[in-house]
Every structure is written in C-alpha cells, then in structure tokens.
Short mmCIF file of C-alpha atoms in Angstrom, two decimals:
data_model
loop_
_atom_site.label_atom_id
_atom_site.label_comp_id
_atom_site.label_asym_id
_atom_site.label_seq_id
_atom_site.Cartn_x
_atom_site.Cartn_y
_atom_site.Cartn_z
CA UNK A 19 -11.98 22.97 15.24
CA UNK A 20 -8.72 22.28 17.02
CA UNK A 21 -8.59 19.76 19.88
CA UNK A 22 -6.59 21.20 22.81
CA UNK A 23 -7.64 18.89 25.67
CA UNK A 24 -8.75 15.25 25.55
CA UNK A 25 -11.00 13.31 27.93
CA UNK A 26 -10.76 9.52 28.24
CA UNK A 27 -13.31 7.14 29.77
CA UNK A 28 -11.49 4.11 31.15
CA UNK A 29 -8.04 3.87 32.76
CA UNK A 30 -7.39 0.27 31.64
CA UNK A 31 -4.88 -0.94 29.04
CA UNK A 32 -6.27 1.10 26.13
CA UNK A 33 -7.33 4.15 28.16
CA UNK A 34 -4.01 4.67 29.91
CA UNK A 35 -2.14 3.98 26.66
CA UNK A 36 -4.12 6.72 24.88
CA UNK A 37 -3.55 9.05 27.86
CA UNK A 38 0.21 8.43 27.61
CA UNK A 39 0.24 9.08 23.84
CA UNK A 40 -1.57 12.41 24.39
CA UNK A 41 0.54 13.54 27.36
CA UNK A 42 3.87 12.72 25.68
CA UNK A 43 2.69 14.85 22.73
CA UNK A 44 1.97 17.77 25.06
CA UNK A 45 -1.83 17.43 25.07
CA UNK A 46 -3.54 17.68 28.49
CA UNK A 47 -5.73 14.68 29.38
CA UNK A 48 -8.53 13.97 31.83
CA UNK A 49 -8.72 10.20 32.48
CA UNK A 50 -11.91 9.05 34.20
CA UNK A 51 -12.72 5.67 35.72
CA UNK A 52 -15.28 4.41 38.25
CA UNK A 53 -12.95 4.17 41.26
CA UNK A 54 -9.93 6.02 42.65
CA UNK A 55 -8.08 2.67 42.66
CA UNK A 56 -8.68 2.13 38.92
CA UNK A 57 -7.51 5.69 38.14
CA UNK A 58 -4.39 5.30 40.33
CA UNK A 59 -3.56 1.97 38.66
CA UNK A 60 -3.88 3.59 35.20
CA UNK A 61 -1.55 6.46 36.14
CA UNK A 62 0.94 4.00 37.71
CA UNK A 63 0.96 2.02 34.45
CA UNK A 64 1.76 5.18 32.46
CA UNK A 65 4.52 6.06 34.95
CA UNK A 66 6.06 2.58 34.58
CA UNK A 67 5.87 2.79 30.80
CA UNK A 68 7.57 6.21 30.82
CA UNK A 69 10.28 4.82 33.16
CA UNK A 70 11.12 2.22 30.52
CA UNK A 71 11.44 4.98 27.89
CA UNK A 72 13.76 6.92 30.22
CA UNK A 73 15.89 3.78 30.71
CA UNK A 74 16.14 3.36 26.92
CA UNK A 75 17.07 7.07 26.71
CA UNK A 76 14.09 7.78 24.40
CA UNK A 77 12.91 10.53 26.81
CA UNK A 78 14.41 12.38 29.81
CA UNK A 79 13.27 12.43 33.45
CA UNK A 80 12.04 15.99 32.77
CA UNK A 81 9.96 14.74 29.81
CA UNK A 82 8.45 12.05 32.04
CA UNK A 83 7.54 14.55 34.77
CA UNK A 84 6.03 16.93 32.20
CA UNK A 85 3.91 14.14 30.64
CA UNK A 86 2.63 12.89 34.01
CA UNK A 87 1.77 16.48 34.91
CA UNK A 88 -0.55 16.66 31.89
CA UNK A 89 -2.67 13.66 33.03
CA UNK A 90 -5.47 14.45 35.46
CA UNK A 91 -7.11 11.38 37.01
CA UNK A 92 -10.76 11.66 38.06
CA UNK A 93 -13.87 9.69 38.99
CA UNK A 94 -16.24 12.47 37.88
CA UNK A 95 -17.64 13.02 34.38
CA UNK A 96 -17.96 16.73 35.28
CA UNK A 97 -14.19 17.08 34.77
CA UNK A 98 -14.71 16.23 31.07
CA UNK A 99 -16.71 19.39 30.35
CA UNK A 100 -13.59 21.44 29.56
CA UNK A 101 -12.37 19.00 26.86
CA UNK A 102 -12.97 19.22 23.08
CA UNK A 103 -12.92 15.45 22.54
CA UNK A 104 -13.89 12.55 24.81
CA UNK A 105 -12.66 9.07 23.85
CA UNK A 106 -14.66 6.18 25.31
CA UNK A 107 -12.25 3.29 26.00
CA UNK A 108 -14.46 1.09 28.20
CA UNK A 109 -14.73 -2.71 27.95
CA UNK A 110 -15.85 -4.09 24.55
CA UNK A 111 -19.50 -4.46 25.56
CA UNK A 112 -22.21 -2.72 23.53
CA UNK A 113 -24.72 -2.22 26.36
CA UNK A 114 -22.05 -0.73 28.63
CA UNK A 115 -20.78 1.57 25.87
CA UNK A 116 -24.31 2.78 25.03
CA UNK A 117 -24.98 3.52 28.72
CA UNK A 118 -21.74 5.55 29.01
CA UNK A 119 -22.34 7.38 25.72
CA UNK A 120 -25.89 8.41 26.69
CA UNK A 121 -24.58 9.73 30.00
CA UNK A 122 -21.77 11.67 28.28
CA UNK A 123 -24.09 13.03 25.60
CA UNK A 124 -26.47 14.37 28.26
CA UNK A 125 -23.85 16.35 30.15
CA UNK A 126 -21.15 17.44 27.68
CA UNK A 127 -21.36 20.81 25.88
CA UNK A 128 -22.97 20.45 22.42
CA UNK A 129 -19.76 21.10 20.46
CA UNK A 130 -17.67 18.36 22.15
CA UNK A 131 -16.79 15.42 19.88
CA UNK A 132 -17.30 11.91 21.25
CA UNK A 133 -15.16 9.04 19.91
CA UNK A 134 -15.28 5.32 20.69
CA UNK A 135 -12.16 3.14 20.77
CA UNK A 136 -14.24 0.06 19.86
CA UNK A 137 -12.58 -2.62 17.75
CA UNK A 138 -15.81 -4.28 16.60
CA UNK A 139 -19.04 -2.42 17.44
CA UNK A 140 -20.85 -0.40 14.75
CA UNK A 141 -19.98 3.32 14.97
CA UNK A 142 -23.25 4.19 13.22
CA UNK A 143 -25.17 2.27 15.88
CA UNK A 144 -23.25 3.82 18.79
CA UNK A 145 -23.68 7.31 17.27
CA UNK A 146 -27.45 6.77 17.11
CA UNK A 147 -27.50 6.42 20.92
CA UNK A 148 -26.48 10.10 21.15
CA UNK A 149 -27.99 13.43 20.06
CA UNK A 150 -24.71 14.37 18.32
CA UNK A 151 -24.34 11.69 15.64
CA UNK A 152 -22.55 14.21 13.37
CA UNK A 153 -19.96 14.75 16.13
CA UNK A 154 -19.44 11.04 16.82
CA UNK A 155 -16.60 8.96 15.36
CA UNK A 156 -14.54 5.81 15.89
CA UNK A 157 -10.89 6.06 16.95
CA UNK A 158 -9.52 2.53 17.01
CA UNK A 159 -6.06 2.55 18.60
CA UNK A 160 -3.93 -0.61 18.56
CA UNK A 161 -2.34 -2.27 21.58
CA UNK A 162 0.19 -1.32 22.94
CA UNK A 163 -0.96 2.23 22.14
CA UNK A 164 2.34 4.05 22.89
CA UNK A 165 4.22 1.77 20.45
CA UNK A 166 1.71 1.18 17.64
CA UNK A 167 1.64 3.82 14.90
CA UNK A 168 -1.81 3.07 13.50
CA UNK A 169 -5.18 4.63 14.36
CA UNK A 170 -8.25 3.60 12.37
CA UNK A 171 -10.59 6.59 12.12
CA UNK A 172 -14.05 5.20 11.48
CA UNK A 173 -16.79 7.36 10.01
CA UNK A 174 -20.34 6.44 10.93
CA UNK A 175 -23.06 7.18 8.39
CA UNK A 176 -23.74 10.50 10.17
CA UNK A 177 -20.16 11.66 10.98
CA UNK A 178 -19.48 15.17 9.62
CA UNK A 179 -16.38 16.17 7.64
CA UNK A 180 -15.45 18.70 10.34
CA UNK A 181 -15.49 15.97 13.01
CA UNK A 182 -13.41 13.65 10.85
CA UNK A 183 -10.86 16.37 10.04
CA UNK A 184 -10.43 17.44 13.69
CA UNK A 185 -9.88 13.86 14.87
CA UNK A 186 -7.58 13.07 11.94
CA UNK A 187 -5.46 16.13 12.83
CA UNK A 188 -5.31 15.04 16.49
CA UNK A 189 -4.15 11.51 15.56
CA UNK A 190 -1.39 13.07 13.45
CA UNK A 191 -0.43 15.40 16.34
CA UNK A 192 -0.04 12.28 18.52
CA UNK A 193 2.61 11.02 16.09
CA UNK A 194 0.23 8.33 14.80
CA UNK A 195 -0.60 7.43 11.20
CA UNK A 196 -4.37 7.59 10.79
CA UNK A 197 -6.29 5.70 8.10
CA UNK A 198 -9.89 6.64 7.32
CA UNK A 199 -12.39 3.80 7.22
CA UNK A 200 -16.11 3.49 6.52
CA UNK A 201 -18.17 1.77 9.19
CA UNK A 202 -18.37 -2.02 8.62
CA UNK A 203 -17.79 -5.09 10.83
CA UNK A 204 -14.10 -5.37 11.75
CA UNK A 205 -13.29 -2.07 9.98
CA UNK A 206 -10.10 -2.70 7.89
CA UNK A 207 -7.34 -4.34 9.93
CA UNK A 208 -9.35 -6.93 11.86
CA UNK A 209 -11.48 -7.66 8.78
CA UNK A 210 -8.32 -8.92 7.06
CA UNK A 211 -6.40 -10.17 10.11
CA UNK A 212 -8.92 -12.42 11.87
CA UNK A 213 -9.99 -14.37 8.74
CA UNK A 214 -6.25 -14.92 8.09
CA UNK A 215 -5.91 -16.41 11.59
CA UNK A 216 -9.02 -18.53 10.93
CA UNK A 217 -7.48 -19.80 7.66
CA UNK A 218 -4.24 -20.68 9.48
CA UNK A 219 -6.34 -22.83 11.83
CA UNK A 220 -7.93 -24.58 8.81
CA UNK A 221 -4.41 -25.28 7.49
CA UNK A 222 -3.47 -26.72 10.91
CA UNK A 223 -6.69 -28.77 11.14
CA UNK A 224 -6.05 -30.27 7.69
CA UNK A 225 -2.58 -31.38 8.85
CA UNK A 226 -0.77 -29.49 6.09
CA UNK A 227 2.04 -28.46 8.46
CA UNK A 228 2.93 -28.20 12.15
CA UNK A 229 1.96 -25.02 14.07
CA UNK A 230 5.66 -24.07 14.21
CA UNK A 231 6.08 -24.47 10.44
CA UNK A 232 2.86 -22.57 9.65
CA UNK A 233 4.02 -19.65 11.80
CA UNK A 234 7.59 -19.79 10.43
CA UNK A 235 6.18 -19.78 6.88
CA UNK A 236 4.13 -16.61 7.48
CA UNK A 237 6.93 -14.86 9.39
CA UNK A 238 9.59 -15.59 6.78
CA UNK A 239 7.38 -15.57 3.67
CA UNK A 240 5.24 -12.53 4.51
CA UNK A 241 7.61 -10.69 6.86
CA UNK A 242 5.13 -10.85 9.75
CA UNK A 243 6.68 -10.23 13.18
CA UNK A 244 4.60 -13.02 14.74
CA UNK A 245 2.94 -16.05 13.11
CA UNK A 246 -0.88 -16.18 12.89
CA UNK A 247 -1.24 -19.12 15.34
CA UNK A 248 0.98 -17.49 17.99
CA UNK A 249 -0.98 -14.28 17.42
CA UNK A 250 -4.27 -16.15 17.91
CA UNK A 251 -2.99 -17.37 21.28
CA UNK A 252 -2.03 -13.81 22.17
CA UNK A 253 -5.41 -12.31 21.17
CA UNK A 254 -7.37 -15.20 22.73
CA UNK A 255 -8.99 -17.96 20.68
CA UNK A 256 -12.38 -17.05 22.22
CA UNK A 257 -11.99 -13.50 20.90
CA UNK A 258 -11.04 -14.77 17.41
CA UNK A 259 -14.10 -17.05 17.41
CA UNK A 260 -16.43 -14.25 18.55
CA UNK A 261 -15.14 -11.96 15.77
CA UNK A 262 -15.61 -14.63 13.07
CA UNK A 263 -19.16 -15.29 14.33
CA UNK A 264 -19.95 -11.55 14.05
CA UNK A 265 -18.65 -11.51 10.44
CA UNK A 266 -20.67 -14.61 9.51
CA UNK A 267 -23.84 -13.08 11.00
CA UNK A 268 -23.36 -9.54 9.64
CA UNK A 269 -22.16 -10.42 6.11
CA UNK A 270 -24.08 -13.69 5.71
CA UNK A 271 -21.15 -15.04 3.67
CA UNK A 272 -19.92 -18.60 4.29
CA UNK A 273 -16.29 -17.53 3.73
CA UNK A 274 -16.42 -16.22 7.32
CA UNK A 275 -17.37 -19.59 8.87
CA UNK A 276 -15.22 -20.24 11.95
CA UNK A 277 -12.83 -23.19 11.66
CA UNK A 278 -14.27 -26.24 13.53
CA UNK A 279 -10.90 -26.67 15.28
CA UNK A 280 -11.18 -23.09 16.61
CA UNK A 281 -14.65 -23.90 18.02
CA UNK A 282 -13.37 -27.14 19.50
CA UNK A 283 -10.42 -25.49 21.23
CA UNK A 284 -12.63 -22.77 22.71
CA UNK A 285 -15.09 -25.43 23.93
CA UNK A 286 -12.15 -27.19 25.62
CA UNK A 287 -11.15 -23.96 27.40
CA UNK A 288 -7.87 -23.76 25.47
CA UNK A 289 -8.03 -20.02 24.85
CA UNK A 290 -4.34 -19.21 24.42
CA UNK A 291 -1.84 -17.46 26.67
CA UNK A 292 -4.44 -16.40 29.22
CA UNK A 293 -5.28 -20.04 30.04
CA UNK A 294 -1.74 -21.39 29.57
CA UNK A 295 -2.76 -23.50 26.58
CA UNK A 296 -3.99 -22.65 23.08
CA UNK A 297 -2.38 -23.76 19.84
CA UNK A 298 0.82 -23.75 21.92
CA UNK A 299 1.45 -24.51 25.62
CA UNK A 300 2.65 -21.64 27.84
#
C-alpha cells in the first residue's frame, strides 16, 4: 500500500517536526493535539523553522506557503480517518500511549497503519494493546526531525512485511534514511549511545581525565560532533539514568549498571542544561 496522507498525534517537538518533514516532502498531514493552543503552537513552530530555511535560501517563500498549506491542525481524532498512517508522538509514557492507541484502534478504518515514535517502549507490547498488531510498527525519528536523516523502523513480533515496506517507503519519500530494527530495549542507536555516555561518566568518576578532555578526546578521536558528557547534559542526566535502569532490568546484565556518579548527580538535581547544572554549568 502507498501512504498518501499522514496523521500525527501530538503537536510538540517531535510531532511538529514530523509534520514539517512530511509537508516539505509534499505529503498532506493532519496534526492532532488536545487543545487549540497546543495545535497553534505546533504550527507556529513549523512556520518559524521554515522561516529559517527561507533565510538560508534552502527553500523559497512559495515552498514555505505550500508546506504550511499541507498541515491541517485539529483537536478531533475523527479528522484522522482519511489518513493511511497515524504516527503517535505523545509524551514518552507507556500508560498514556496505550490509552491513545486503544482509542485510535477503535475508531480508525481497519487498513490504517499505526506507528509509535517511542524511543524506548516495546513495540510488541504497544501493538498488543490494539486489534491490528500486524499493522503496527515503530517509527523512531531523531530530534531535530527536519535536520536528522535517520529513522529507526522497529518491527514488533507481529508486524507484517506489507506494513514494514509501506512505512519504509514513506521514510524514504521524506528524504530520510531508514534502518530496520527488531524490537528490543533501546532499539539500535540508544542501545549503543547511552551505555557509551554511562562509560564516559565512569571515566570521569575514576578521575582519568577532566570532562573537557574526555569530550575533546571523543570528538577528535571518534569524529563525534559533541562529546558524550556534553551530550548527557543535553539529553538530561535523569533520562540517561532511566534508560540504563531499563536496560539493566530488561537484559539482567551487569554491564548495564548505571554509573554511581550518574545516580549521585541525578539525586542532587543536577540534570544538565534544563537545570543549569550537570557535568558542566550553564
């Protein structure tokens, strides 16, 4: 099947970013959130982002107007019935996602594919909350969505080949590079990335080098655009800790034990950029 129109649940950072990626690629979007204010804020964010692209001469004013014209904001799930794919991009909370997915599943036509933009919750488990597990899949976009080329396409145990192929083709049509992943905690990127951040914190805790030198080493030695400790501050040390705790619980392997310094910093409320202090002061 070919996906002509996309629905998105959530007009926040990820939702409006996905909406922009679709609209710029000429794909009509219905973006739904709980209030008119949330929808308006999401559309304003897209408009501001497109303005920056116009300024950089990446797109024209006409391109911007055309893209904005393809985004329909709504507070009603009924407007999603005409889409072929609905992407759930709500907050990373399993109970909330399950509630939304059950509601969607009950009212969408049977052939509509549902995808979740989760970065950590089991796709197999989310799919089981619906009556269309074969037409359920993970589409993990990376932030900021308009700039980042990668989409992880996560197959649950029940996801059909037809569903995978349709979503893979859509990701390619959006100008993204999709990688196909089996369902497992952290999928591929975060499974490798967050333990690397955790290891950088062990290196810091053991006093092997200063934070600046650890980050400089990884940037210059591994060609990373940002060092792991600065990245931890950007993600949020509480988020890094929560992810490591999920890995430890799900895999039962001690290699995923969170660094004691990470736990200590979270306990102290030093969560990174959002609190003005993490590994570094902001």
